[in-house]
Tab-separated table of N, CA and C in Angstrom:
chain	number	residue	atom	x	y	z
A	486	UNK	N	31.266	-124.717	24.675
A	486	UNK	CA	30.913	-123.753	23.596
A	486	UNK	C	31.849	-122.493	23.620
A	487	UNK	N	31.718	-122.081	25.185
A	487	UNK	CA	32.553	-120.579	25.743
A	487	UNK	C	34.099	-120.857	24.647
A	488	UNK	N	34.803	-121.297	24.934
A	488	UNK	CA	35.978	-122.243	24.843
A	488	UNK	C	35.720	-121.967	23.142
A	489	UNK	N	34.646	-121.815	21.931
A	489	UNK	CA	34.190	-122.246	21.083
A	489	UNK	C	34.803	-120.979	20.343
A	490	UNK	N	33.249	-119.657	21.342
A	490	UNK	CA	33.636	-118.026	20.565
A	490	UNK	C	34.960	-117.487	21.151
A	491	UNK	N	35.769	-117.692	22.211
A	491	UNK	CA	37.172	-117.118	22.546
A	491	UNK	C	37.857	-117.904	21.158
A	492	UNK	N	37.434	-118.966	21.448
A	492	UNK	CA	38.998	-119.052	19.963
A	492	UNK	C	38.519	-118.154	18.447
A	493	UNK	N	36.834	-118.236	18.372
A	493	UNK	CA	37.402	-116.908	16.994
A	493	UNK	C	36.966	-116.341	17.404
A	494	UNK	N	36.895	-115.440	18.606
A	494	UNK	CA	37.113	-113.588	19.274
A	494	UNK	C	38.416	-113.863	18.745
A	495	UNK	N	39.704	-114.924	19.020
A	495	UNK	CA	41.208	-114.248	19.122
A	495	UNK	C	41.475	-114.999	17.666
A	496	UNK	N	41.031	-115.247	16.995
A	496	UNK	CA	41.337	-115.923	15.861
A	496	UNK	C	40.373	-114.238	14.898
A	497	UNK	N	39.330	-113.176	14.536
A	497	UNK	CA	39.100	-112.778	14.757
A	497	UNK	C	40.118	-111.317	14.688
A	498	UNK	N	40.240	-111.699	15.293
A	498	UNK	CA	41.235	-110.461	16.553
A	498	UNK	C	42.643	-110.265	15.562
A	499	UNK	N	42.981	-112.063	15.188
A	499	UNK	CA	44.379	-111.667	14.460
A	499	UNK	C	44.602	-111.067	13.320
A	500	UNK	N	43.062	-112.255	12.969
A	500	UNK	CA	42.536	-111.696	10.929
A	500	UNK	C	42.495	-110.348	11.439
A	501	UNK	N	42.693	-109.313	11.493
A	501	UNK	CA	41.906	-108.089	12.429
A	501	UNK	C	43.284	-107.102	11.766
A	502	UNK	N	43.916	-107.959	12.571
A	502	UNK	CA	45.395	-107.370	13.143
A	502	UNK	C	46.435	-107.068	11.729
A	503	UNK	N	46.005	-108.792	11.376
A	503	UNK	CA	47.463	-108.861	10.187
A	503	UNK	C	46.523	-108.074	8.831
A	504	UNK	N	44.945	-107.594	9.027
A	504	UNK	CA	44.004	-106.629	7.653
A	504	UNK	C	45.014	-105.465	7.857
A	505	UNK	N	44.959	-104.830	9.484
A	505	UNK	CA	45.920	-103.226	9.490
A	505	UNK	C	46.938	-103.310	8.856
A	506	UNK	N	47.779	-104.690	9.470
A	506	UNK	CA	49.054	-103.988	8.887
A	506	UNK	C	49.328	-104.176	7.590
A	507	UNK	N	48.655	-105.061	6.967
A	507	UNK	CA	49.237	-105.245	5.205
A	507	UNK	C	49.167	-103.635	4.611
A	508	UNK	N	48.106	-102.848	5.429
A	508	UNK	CA	48.029	-101.134	5.366
A	508	UNK	C	49.319	-100.030	5.082
A	509	UNK	N	50.392	-100.655	5.604
A	509	UNK	CA	51.892	-99.738	6.179
A	509	UNK	C	52.737	-100.417	5.945
A	510	UNK	N	52.647	-100.556	4.334
A	510	UNK	CA	53.741	-101.627	4.244
A	510	UNK	C	54.995	-100.602	3.687
A	511	UNK	N	56.122	-100.863	4.026
A	511	UNK	CA	56.969	-100.554	4.465
A	511	UNK	C	57.739	-101.198	2.756
A	512	UNK	N	58.109	-100.187	2.640
A	512	UNK	CA	59.348	-99.975	1.357
A	512	UNK	C	61.093	-99.808	1.597
A	513	UNK	N	61.406	-100.935	0.468
A	513	UNK	CA	63.003	-100.121	1.210
A	513	UNK	C	63.234	-99.767	-0.389
A	514	UNK	N	63.999	-98.634	-0.371
A	514	UNK	CA	64.456	-98.259	-0.842
A	514	UNK	C	65.149	-98.451	-2.277
A	515	UNK	N	66.552	-99.270	-1.789
A	515	UNK	CA	67.353	-98.828	-2.990
A	515	UNK	C	66.843	-100.620	-3.038
A	516	UNK	N	65.423	-101.228	-2.619
A	516	UNK	CA	66.029	-102.770	-3.364
A	516	UNK	C	64.809	-102.234	-3.816
A	517	UNK	N	63.435	-101.566	-3.903
A	517	UNK	CA	62.553	-101.729	-4.470
A	517	UNK	C	62.311	-100.354	-5.244
A	518	UNK	N	62.822	-99.198	-5.434
A	518	UNK	CA	63.125	-97.728	-6.194
A	518	UNK	C	64.300	-97.822	-7.292
A	519	UNK	N	64.144	-96.972	-7.834
A	519	UNK	CA	65.381	-96.530	-8.709
A	519	UNK	C	66.031	-95.390	-8.069
A	520	UNK	N	66.889	-94.799	-7.697
A	520	UNK	CA	67.858	-93.156	-7.119
A	520	UNK	C	68.478	-92.709	-8.478
A	521	UNK	N	67.098	-90.977	-8.213
A	521	UNK	CA	68.270	-90.497	-9.455
A	521	UNK	C	68.405	-89.122	-9.009
A	522	UNK	N	69.974	-88.681	-9.119
A	522	UNK	CA	70.751	-87.970	-9.435
A	522	UNK	C	71.076	-86.694	-9.496
A	523	UNK	N	71.000	-85.126	-8.991
A	523	UNK	CA	71.385	-84.369	-10.203
A	523	UNK	C	72.549	-84.349	-9.327
A	524	UNK	N	73.389	-84.268	-10.540
A	524	UNK	CA	74.838	-83.793	-9.808
A	524	UNK	C	75.211	-84.346	-8.371
A	525	UNK	N	75.697	-82.872	-7.675
A	525	UNK	CA	75.357	-83.470	-6.553
A	525	UNK	C	75.200	-82.786	-5.486
A	526	UNK	N	73.312	-82.509	-6.920
A	526	UNK	CA	72.838	-81.791	-5.945
A	526	UNK	C	72.127	-82.511	-4.870
A	527	UNK	N	71.393	-83.448	-5.235
A	527	UNK	CA	70.157	-83.624	-4.774
A	527	UNK	C	70.246	-85.141	-5.483
A	528	UNK	N	69.430	-85.406	-4.653
A	528	UNK	CA	69.293	-87.221	-5.140
A	528	UNK	C	67.865	-87.543	-4.590
A	529	UNK	N	67.254	-88.616	-4.866
A	529	UNK	CA	66.039	-88.625	-4.639
A	529	UNK	C	65.421	-90.712	-4.624
A	530	UNK	N	65.127	-91.313	-4.532
A	530	UNK	CA	64.387	-92.765	-5.050
A	530	UNK	C	62.450	-91.627	-5.204
A	531	UNK	N	62.575	-93.522	-6.407
A	531	UNK	CA	61.060	-93.539	-6.758
A	531	UNK	C	61.211	-94.865	-7.421
A	532	UNK	N	60.197	-95.219	-7.151
A	532	UNK	CA	59.482	-96.594	-7.510
A	532	UNK	C	59.758	-97.367	-8.223
A	533	UNK	N	60.241	-98.258	-9.257
A	533	UNK	CA	61.263	-99.304	-9.860
A	533	UNK	C	59.690	-99.404	-11.282
A	534	UNK	N	59.200	-99.770	-11.149
A	534	UNK	CA	57.804	-99.643	-11.761
A	534	UNK	C	57.409	-97.865	-12.827
A	535	UNK	N	57.664	-96.399	-12.575
A	535	UNK	CA	57.646	-95.980	-12.555
A	535	UNK	C	58.499	-95.599	-14.199
A	536	UNK	N	58.139	-95.001	-15.515
A	536	UNK	CA	59.008	-94.918	-16.255
A	536	UNK	C	58.589	-93.676	-16.235
A	537	UNK	N	60.554	-92.485	-17.099
A	537	UNK	CA	60.576	-91.410	-16.448
A	537	UNK	C	60.308	-90.665	-18.155
A	538	UNK	N	59.054	-89.701	-17.573
A	538	UNK	CA	58.914	-89.603	-19.208
A	538	UNK	C	59.982	-88.426	-20.066
A	539	UNK	N	59.785	-89.991	-21.415
A	539	UNK	CA	61.313	-88.528	-22.156
A	539	UNK	C	60.943	-87.465	-23.182
A	540	UNK	N	59.554	-87.334	-23.090
A	540	UNK	CA	58.215	-86.685	-24.068
A	540	UNK	C	58.374	-84.820	-23.511
A	541	UNK	N	59.109	-85.421	-22.179
A	541	UNK	CA	59.629	-83.328	-21.198
A	541	UNK	C	60.166	-83.067	-21.826
A	542	UNK	N	60.449	-81.880	-22.928
A	542	UNK	CA	61.978	-82.141	-23.147
A	542	UNK	C	62.171	-80.659	-21.503
A	543	UNK	N	61.440	-80.151	-20.772
A	543	UNK	CA	62.164	-79.005	-20.275
A	543	UNK	C	62.899	-79.726	-19.082
A	544	UNK	N	63.511	-79.213	-19.049
A	544	UNK	CA	65.344	-79.829	-18.618
A	544	UNK	C	64.831	-79.401	-16.606
A	545	UNK	N	64.241	-78.335	-16.257
A	545	UNK	CA	64.489	-78.263	-15.151
A	545	UNK	C	63.748	-79.422	-14.298
A	546	UNK	N	62.620	-79.798	-14.878
A	546	UNK	CA	61.222	-80.541	-14.485
A	546	UNK	C	61.777	-82.526	-14.889
A	547	UNK	N	60.946	-82.783	-13.938
A	547	UNK	CA	61.980	-84.543	-14.270
A	547	UNK	C	60.245	-85.175	-13.507
A	548	UNK	N	59.332	-85.516	-14.840
A	548	UNK	CA	58.331	-86.967	-14.454
A	548	UNK	C	58.455	-87.929	-14.435
A	549	UNK	N	57.965	-88.653	-13.450
A	549	UNK	CA	57.705	-90.636	-14.092
A	549	UNK	C	56.516	-90.738	-13.422
A	550	UNK	N	56.452	-91.623	-14.535
A	550	UNK	CA	54.389	-92.028	-14.892
A	550	UNK	C	54.372	-93.451	-14.596
A	551	UNK	N	53.582	-93.466	-13.732
A	551	UNK	CA	53.003	-95.094	-14.052
A	551	UNK	C	51.404	-95.115	-14.298
A	552	UNK	N	50.955	-95.879	-15.590
A	552	UNK	CA	49.398	-95.330	-15.394
A	552	UNK	C	48.793	-93.809	-15.626
A	553	UNK	N	48.020	-93.206	-14.028
A	553	UNK	CA	47.333	-92.269	-13.900
A	553	UNK	C	48.140	-91.997	-12.736
A	554	UNK	N	49.408	-92.346	-11.649
A	554	UNK	CA	50.305	-91.655	-11.653
A	554	UNK	C	51.676	-90.618	-11.420
A	555	UNK	N	51.818	-89.768	-10.798
A	555	UNK	CA	53.105	-88.994	-11.901
A	555	UNK	C	53.535	-88.929	-10.650
A	556	UNK	N	54.714	-88.769	-9.850
A	556	UNK	CA	56.069	-88.241	-9.128
A	556	UNK	C	56.497	-86.789	-10.411
A	557	UNK	N	56.803	-86.039	-9.898
A	557	UNK	CA	56.900	-85.083	-10.515
A	557	UNK	C	58.996	-84.139	-9.158
A	558	UNK	N	59.280	-83.528	-9.873
A	558	UNK	CA	60.900	-82.921	-9.830
A	558	UNK	C	60.892	-82.165	-10.109
A	559	UNK	N	61.184	-80.423	-9.570
A	559	UNK	CA	61.369	-79.464	-9.559
A	559	UNK	C	62.018	-78.448	-8.932
A	560	UNK	N	63.608	-78.561	-9.123
A	560	UNK	CA	63.949	-77.680	-8.912
A	560	UNK	C	64.259	-75.838	-9.668
A	561	UNK	N	63.723	-74.896	-8.019
A	561	UNK	CA	63.619	-73.506	-9.461
A	561	UNK	C	64.925	-72.626	-8.053
A	562	UNK	N	64.849	-71.730	-8.940
A	562	UNK	CA	65.747	-70.570	-8.630
A	562	UNK	C	64.551	-69.260	-8.488
A	563	UNK	N	65.293	-69.297	-6.611
A	563	UNK	CA	64.719	-68.111	-6.033
A	563	UNK	C	65.015	-67.132	-7.279
A	564	UNK	N	64.449	-66.644	-7.690
A	564	UNK	CA	64.863	-65.074	-7.424
A	564	UNK	C	65.199	-64.000	-6.602
A	565	UNK	N	63.572	-64.053	-5.542
A	565	UNK	CA	63.134	-62.922	-4.677
A	565	UNK	C	63.902	-62.590	-4.104
A	566	UNK	N	63.426	-61.475	-3.427
A	566	UNK	CA	63.341	-61.223	-2.049
A	566	UNK	C	62.687	-61.761	-0.864
A	567	UNK	N	61.964	-63.069	-0.901
A	567	UNK	CA	60.466	-63.225	-0.230
A	567	UNK	C	61.907	-63.885	1.344
A	568	UNK	N	61.338	-63.573	2.171
A	568	UNK	CA	62.624	-64.337	2.924
A	568	UNK	C	62.238	-65.854	3.615
A	569	UNK	N	62.898	-66.499	3.810
A	569	UNK	CA	62.043	-68.283	3.510
A	569	UNK	C	61.662	-68.829	4.733
A	570	UNK	N	61.386	-67.951	5.622
A	570	UNK	CA	59.791	-68.057	6.409
A	570	UNK	C	58.910	-67.985	5.888
A	571	UNK	N	58.847	-67.132	4.970
A	571	UNK	CA	57.085	-66.662	4.086
A	571	UNK	C	56.666	-67.659	3.317
A	572	UNK	N	58.015	-68.063	2.828
A	572	UNK	CA	57.590	-69.459	1.999
A	572	UNK	C	56.733	-70.215	1.186
A	573	UNK	N	56.161	-70.897	2.832
A	573	UNK	CA	55.722	-71.313	2.557
A	573	UNK	C	54.356	-71.317	2.033
A	574	UNK	N	53.813	-70.288	2.549
A	574	UNK	CA	52.370	-69.320	3.004
A	574	UNK	C	52.307	-68.953	1.064
A	575	UNK	N	53.682	-68.083	0.931
A	575	UNK	CA	53.473	-68.318	-0.654
A	575	UNK	C	53.387	-69.350	-1.056
A	576	UNK	N	53.977	-70.692	-1.074
A	576	UNK	CA	53.776	-71.523	-2.109
A	576	UNK	C	52.138	-72.254	-1.852
A	577	UNK	N	51.125	-71.673	-0.817
A	577	UNK	CA	50.500	-72.714	0.061
A	577	UNK	C	49.594	-71.286	-1.325
A	578	UNK	N	49.043	-70.293	-1.889
A	578	UNK	CA	48.215	-69.595	-2.035
A	578	UNK	C	49.193	-69.970	-3.283
A	579	UNK	N	49.503	-70.356	-4.019
A	579	UNK	CA	50.297	-70.502	-5.306
A	579	UNK	C	49.994	-71.869	-5.732
A	580	UNK	N	49.565	-72.583	-5.130
A	580	UNK	CA	48.765	-73.764	-5.311
A	580	UNK	C	47.633	-73.904	-5.076
A	581	UNK	N	46.481	-72.969	-4.561
A	581	UNK	CA	45.623	-72.568	-5.224
A	581	UNK	C	45.239	-71.528	-5.941
A	582	UNK	N	45.963	-70.574	-6.145
A	582	UNK	CA	45.861	-70.498	-7.493
A	582	UNK	C	45.465	-71.101	-8.665
A	583	UNK	N	46.477	-72.078	-8.301
A	583	UNK	CA	46.868	-72.486	-9.766
A	583	UNK	C	45.486	-73.830	-9.643
A	584	UNK	N	44.388	-74.070	-9.321
A	584	UNK	CA	43.234	-74.281	-8.933
A	584	UNK	C	42.998	-75.808	-7.724
A	585	UNK	N	44.081	-75.908	-6.310
A	585	UNK	CA	43.938	-76.340	-5.603
A	585	UNK	C	43.225	-76.345	-4.113
A	586	UNK	N	42.249	-77.429	-3.840
A	586	UNK	CA	41.220	-76.740	-2.265
A	586	UNK	C	42.050	-77.760	-1.579
A	587	UNK	N	41.281	-77.466	-0.446
A	587	UNK	CA	42.119	-78.293	1.419
A	587	UNK	C	43.316	-77.891	1.412
A	588	UNK	N	44.396	-77.177	1.132
A	588	UNK	CA	45.449	-76.639	0.772
A	588	UNK	C	46.276	-76.832	2.374
A	589	UNK	N	47.298	-77.960	3.068
A	589	UNK	CA	47.239	-77.565	3.886
A	589	UNK	C	48.936	-77.642	3.641
A	590	UNK	N	49.273	-77.436	4.998
A	590	UNK	CA	50.811	-77.858	5.426
A	590	UNK	C	51.333	-77.654	6.554
A	591	UNK	N	52.490	-78.218	6.688
A	591	UNK	CA	53.552	-78.180	7.793
A	591	UNK	C	54.333	-78.753	7.925
A	592	UNK	N	55.331	-79.128	8.745
A	592	UNK	CA	56.996	-78.705	8.487
A	592	UNK	C	57.213	-80.200	8.900
A	593	UNK	N	58.284	-80.874	8.367
A	593	UNK	CA	58.992	-81.903	8.850
A	593	UNK	C	60.402	-82.416	8.027
A	594	UNK	N	60.715	-82.840	9.201
A	594	UNK	CA	61.960	-82.927	9.511
A	594	UNK	C	62.796	-84.206	7.697
A	595	UNK	N	63.048	-84.589	7.829
A	595	UNK	CA	63.051	-86.046	7.136
A	595	UNK	C	64.546	-86.009	7.649
A	596	UNK	N	64.343	-88.149	7.102
A	596	UNK	CA	66.125	-88.871	7.595
A	596	UNK	C	66.769	-88.088	7.078
A	597	UNK	N	66.718	-86.869	5.861
A	597	UNK	CA	68.432	-86.743	5.708
A	597	UNK	C	69.080	-85.639	5.711
A	598	UNK	N	67.617	-85.384	7.111
A	598	UNK	CA	68.102	-83.842	8.176
A	598	UNK	C	67.975	-82.438	7.414
A	599	UNK	N	67.347	-82.400	6.429
A	599	UNK	CA	66.827	-81.448	6.336
A	599	UNK	C	65.127	-81.565	7.070
A	600	UNK	N	65.491	-80.015	6.978
A	600	UNK	CA	63.592	-79.800	7.300
A	600	UNK	C	63.001	-78.669	5.989
A	601	UNK	N	61.592	-79.900	5.979
A	601	UNK	CA	60.781	-79.794	4.493
A	601	UNK	C	59.333	-79.011	5.265
A	602	UNK	N	59.159	-78.410	3.781
A	602	UNK	CA	57.067	-78.564	4.117
A	602	UNK	C	56.459	-79.515	3.374
A	603	UNK	N	55.485	-80.022	4.292
A	603	UNK	CA	54.428	-80.646	3.353
A	603	UNK	C	53.298	-80.452	2.758
A	604	UNK	N	53.163	-80.729	2.105
A	604	UNK	CA	51.479	-80.119	1.489
A	604	UNK	C	50.926	-80.976	0.709
A	605	UNK	N	49.756	-80.640	0.870
A	605	UNK	CA	48.684	-82.273	0.900
A	605	UNK	C	47.797	-81.189	0.708
A	606	UNK	N	46.370	-81.389	-0.861
A	606	UNK	CA	45.055	-80.934	-1.593
A	606	UNK	C	45.189	-81.553	-3.125
A	607	UNK	N	43.678	-80.784	-2.913
A	607	UNK	CA	43.564	-81.614	-3.876
A	607	UNK	C	42.692	-80.531	-5.570
A	608	UNK	N	42.550	-80.826	-6.870
A	608	UNK	CA	42.866	-80.270	-7.924
A	608	UNK	C	41.299	-80.953	-7.809
A	609	UNK	N	40.229	-80.077	-7.704
A	609	UNK	CA	38.882	-80.426	-7.674
A	609	UNK	C	38.048	-80.718	-9.588
A	610	UNK	N	38.881	-79.948	-10.011
A	610	UNK	CA	38.485	-79.635	-11.885
A	610	UNK	C	38.457	-81.203	-12.096
A	611	UNK	N	40.267	-81.779	-11.579
A	611	UNK	CA	40.746	-83.617	-12.550
A	611	UNK	C	40.488	-84.674	-11.806
A	612	UNK	N	39.926	-84.598	-10.096
A	612	UNK	CA	39.610	-85.072	-9.434
A	612	UNK	C	40.765	-86.202	-8.481
A	613	UNK	N	42.450	-85.090	-9.191
A	613	UNK	CA	43.297	-85.718	-8.377
A	613	UNK	C	43.681	-85.105	-6.916
A	614	UNK	N	44.814	-85.722	-5.922
A	614	UNK	CA	45.107	-85.531	-4.791
A	614	UNK	C	46.497	-85.535	-5.009
A	615	UNK	N	46.828	-84.827	-4.286
A	615	UNK	CA	48.432	-84.194	-4.207
A	615	UNK	C	49.496	-83.926	-2.914
A	616	UNK	N	50.653	-84.067	-2.835
A	616	UNK	CA	51.119	-84.264	-1.572
A	616	UNK	C	52.993	-83.712	-2.454
A	617	UNK	N	53.154	-82.534	-2.031
A	617	UNK	CA	54.289	-82.288	-1.652
A	617	UNK	C	55.274	-82.053	-0.937
A	618	UNK	N	56.852	-82.967	-1.179
A	618	UNK	CA	57.590	-81.873	-0.060
A	618	UNK	C	58.575	-80.502	-0.663
A	619	UNK	N	58.444	-80.303	0.213
A	619	UNK	CA	59.418	-78.822	-0.638
A	619	UNK	C	59.946	-78.688	0.690
A	620	UNK	N	61.438	-78.442	-0.186
A	620	UNK	CA	62.280	-78.169	0.230
A	620	UNK	C	63.171	-76.451	0.039
A	621	UNK	N	62.932	-74.853	0.680
A	621	UNK	CA	63.263	-73.220	0.653
A	621	UNK	C	64.344	-73.324	0.647
A	622	UNK	N	65.395	-72.596	0.129
A	622	UNK	CA	66.563	-71.901	1.171
A	622	UNK	C	66.636	-70.751	0.317
A	623	UNK	N	67.641	-69.682	0.744
A	623	UNK	CA	67.426	-68.583	0.743
A	623	UNK	C	67.418	-68.181	-1.180
A	624	UNK	N	67.578	-68.962	-2.303
A	624	UNK	CA	68.627	-69.250	-3.789
A	624	UNK	C	67.223	-70.162	-5.045
A	625	UNK	N	67.148	-71.826	-4.001
A	625	UNK	CA	66.580	-72.516	-4.372
A	625	UNK	C	64.881	-73.521	-3.945
A	626	UNK	N	64.393	-73.920	-4.880
A	626	UNK	CA	63.187	-74.242	-3.590
A	626	UNK	C	62.894	-75.633	-4.420
A	627	UNK	N	63.173	-76.636	-4.084
A	627	UNK	CA	63.238	-77.946	-4.323
A	627	UNK	C	61.937	-78.764	-3.777
A	628	UNK	N	61.696	-79.154	-5.656
A	628	UNK	CA	59.189	-79.464	-5.450
A	628	UNK	C	60.307	-81.132	-5.333
A	629	UNK	N	59.683	-82.103	-4.581
A	629	UNK	CA	59.924	-83.162	-4.558
A	629	UNK	C	57.641	-83.586	-4.328
A	630	UNK	N	56.987	-83.769	-6.202
A	630	UNK	CA	55.280	-84.440	-5.188
A	630	UNK	C	55.326	-85.418	-6.108
A	631	UNK	N	53.713	-85.311	-5.689
A	631	UNK	CA	53.141	-86.856	-5.551
A	631	UNK	C	51.875	-86.928	-6.527
A	632	UNK	N	51.108	-86.970	-7.525
A	632	UNK	CA	49.881	-86.764	-7.692
A	632	UNK	C	48.983	-88.497	-8.434
A	633	UNK	N	47.910	-87.934	-7.847
A	633	UNK	CA	47.260	-89.657	-8.831
A	633	UNK	C	45.771	-89.103	-8.057
A	634	UNK	N	44.953	-89.564	-9.761
A	634	UNK	CA	43.029	-89.528	-8.082
A	634	UNK	C	43.302	-90.729	-7.418
A	635	UNK	N	42.012	-89.331	-6.999
A	635	UNK	CA	41.432	-89.961	-5.364
A	635	UNK	C	41.691	-91.237	-5.064
A	636	UNK	N	40.831	-92.227	-5.405
A	636	UNK	CA	40.491	-93.536	-5.166
A	636	UNK	C	42.324	-93.952	-5.406
A	637	UNK	N	42.759	-93.718	-6.466
A	637	UNK	CA	44.560	-94.565	-5.538
A	637	UNK	C	45.267	-93.673	-4.902
A	638	UNK	N	44.725	-92.619	-4.952
A	638	UNK	CA	46.066	-91.746	-3.881
A	638	UNK	C	46.020	-92.185	-2.904
A	639	UNK	N	44.407	-92.370	-2.333
A	639	UNK	CA	44.515	-92.879	-1.121
A	639	UNK	C	44.349	-94.052	-1.171
A	640	UNK	N	43.998	-95.344	-1.860
A	640	UNK	CA	45.542	-96.484	-0.915
A	640	UNK	C	47.073	-96.440	-1.260
A	641	UNK	N	47.042	-95.733	-1.684
A	641	UNK	CA	49.079	-95.618	-2.213
A	641	UNK	C	50.022	-94.654	-1.124
A	642	UNK	N	49.257	-93.689	-0.470
A	642	UNK	CA	49.830	-92.566	-0.354
A	642	UNK	C	51.599	-93.173	0.914
A	643	UNK	N	50.203	-93.855	1.176
A	643	UNK	CA	51.301	-93.916	2.807
A	643	UNK	C	52.583	-94.829	2.165
A	644	UNK	N	53.221	-95.852	0.579
A	644	UNK	CA	54.159	-96.751	0.685
A	644	UNK	C	54.974	-94.884	-0.088
A	645	UNK	N	53.846	-94.126	-1.293
A	645	UNK	CA	54.759	-93.103	-1.725
A	645	UNK	C	54.945	-92.210	-1.038
A	646	UNK	N	54.623	-92.301	-0.430
A	646	UNK	CA	54.826	-90.948	0.915
A	646	UNK	C	56.638	-91.506	1.547
A	647	UNK	N	56.805	-92.708	1.437
A	647	UNK	CA	58.304	-93.215	1.977
A	647	UNK	C	59.407	-92.658	0.850
A	648	UNK	N	58.954	-92.265	-0.760
A	648	UNK	CA	59.520	-91.844	-1.441
A	648	UNK	C	59.819	-90.631	-1.909
A	649	UNK	N	59.269	-90.258	-1.780
A	649	UNK	CA	59.029	-88.570	-1.101
A	649	UNK	C	60.198	-87.316	0.153
A	650	UNK	N	59.750	-88.700	0.677
A	650	UNK	CA	60.489	-88.457	2.372
A	650	UNK	C	62.336	-88.568	1.826
A	651	UNK	N	62.999	-89.026	0.400
A	651	UNK	CA	63.753	-89.794	0.901
A	651	UNK	C	64.424	-88.732	0.315
A	652	UNK	N	63.868	-87.816	-0.132
A	652	UNK	CA	64.680	-85.770	-0.712
A	652	UNK	C	65.961	-85.641	-0.098
A	653	UNK	N	67.269	-86.029	-0.383
A	653	UNK	CA	68.028	-85.234	0.005
A	653	UNK	C	68.856	-84.226	-1.380
A	654	UNK	N	69.613	-83.016	-0.294
A	654	UNK	CA	69.494	-82.028	-1.239
A	654	UNK	C	71.011	-82.075	-0.300
A	655	UNK	N	71.870	-81.711	-0.751
A	655	UNK	CA	73.530	-82.541	-0.288
A	655	UNK	C	74.462	-80.543	-0.656
A	656	UNK	N	74.428	-79.924	0.729
A	656	UNK	CA	74.888	-78.460	0.150
A	656	UNK	C	75.971	-78.278	1.332
């Protein structure tokens, strides 16, 4: 009887390890995604099942859509005299002015070697959660973001973050 209990316990632990392993899915960007390049300046990957929004006439903004999930990419010229080190706080304030709550940010060095700021939060009015990877320079702001309804976001953000972190600014 003790042997059977031990076997059941070992089986349950193995089952839990396999189930937990499913949450941390590794994405192979070259195989599972498409690369988007903007001249010789910027490149990033996005999931193959997302479609480029052709209804958007703004060439400054690229939207990639799958049902209620959206990736956005924006390159914005910064013609202010703000110091680069002040930009994350100003950016977080702008998100809050746009209706975001629970805005948090931290620094992260991407595999491409650039030091970015990661912003997270939610828009209570729409129920959307977001994550932005933003690279600030003294001339430009490079913003690659993902947003989705809370339940989809929570299920997908680990895999979607791998795409966000593929942002590469060639300079």
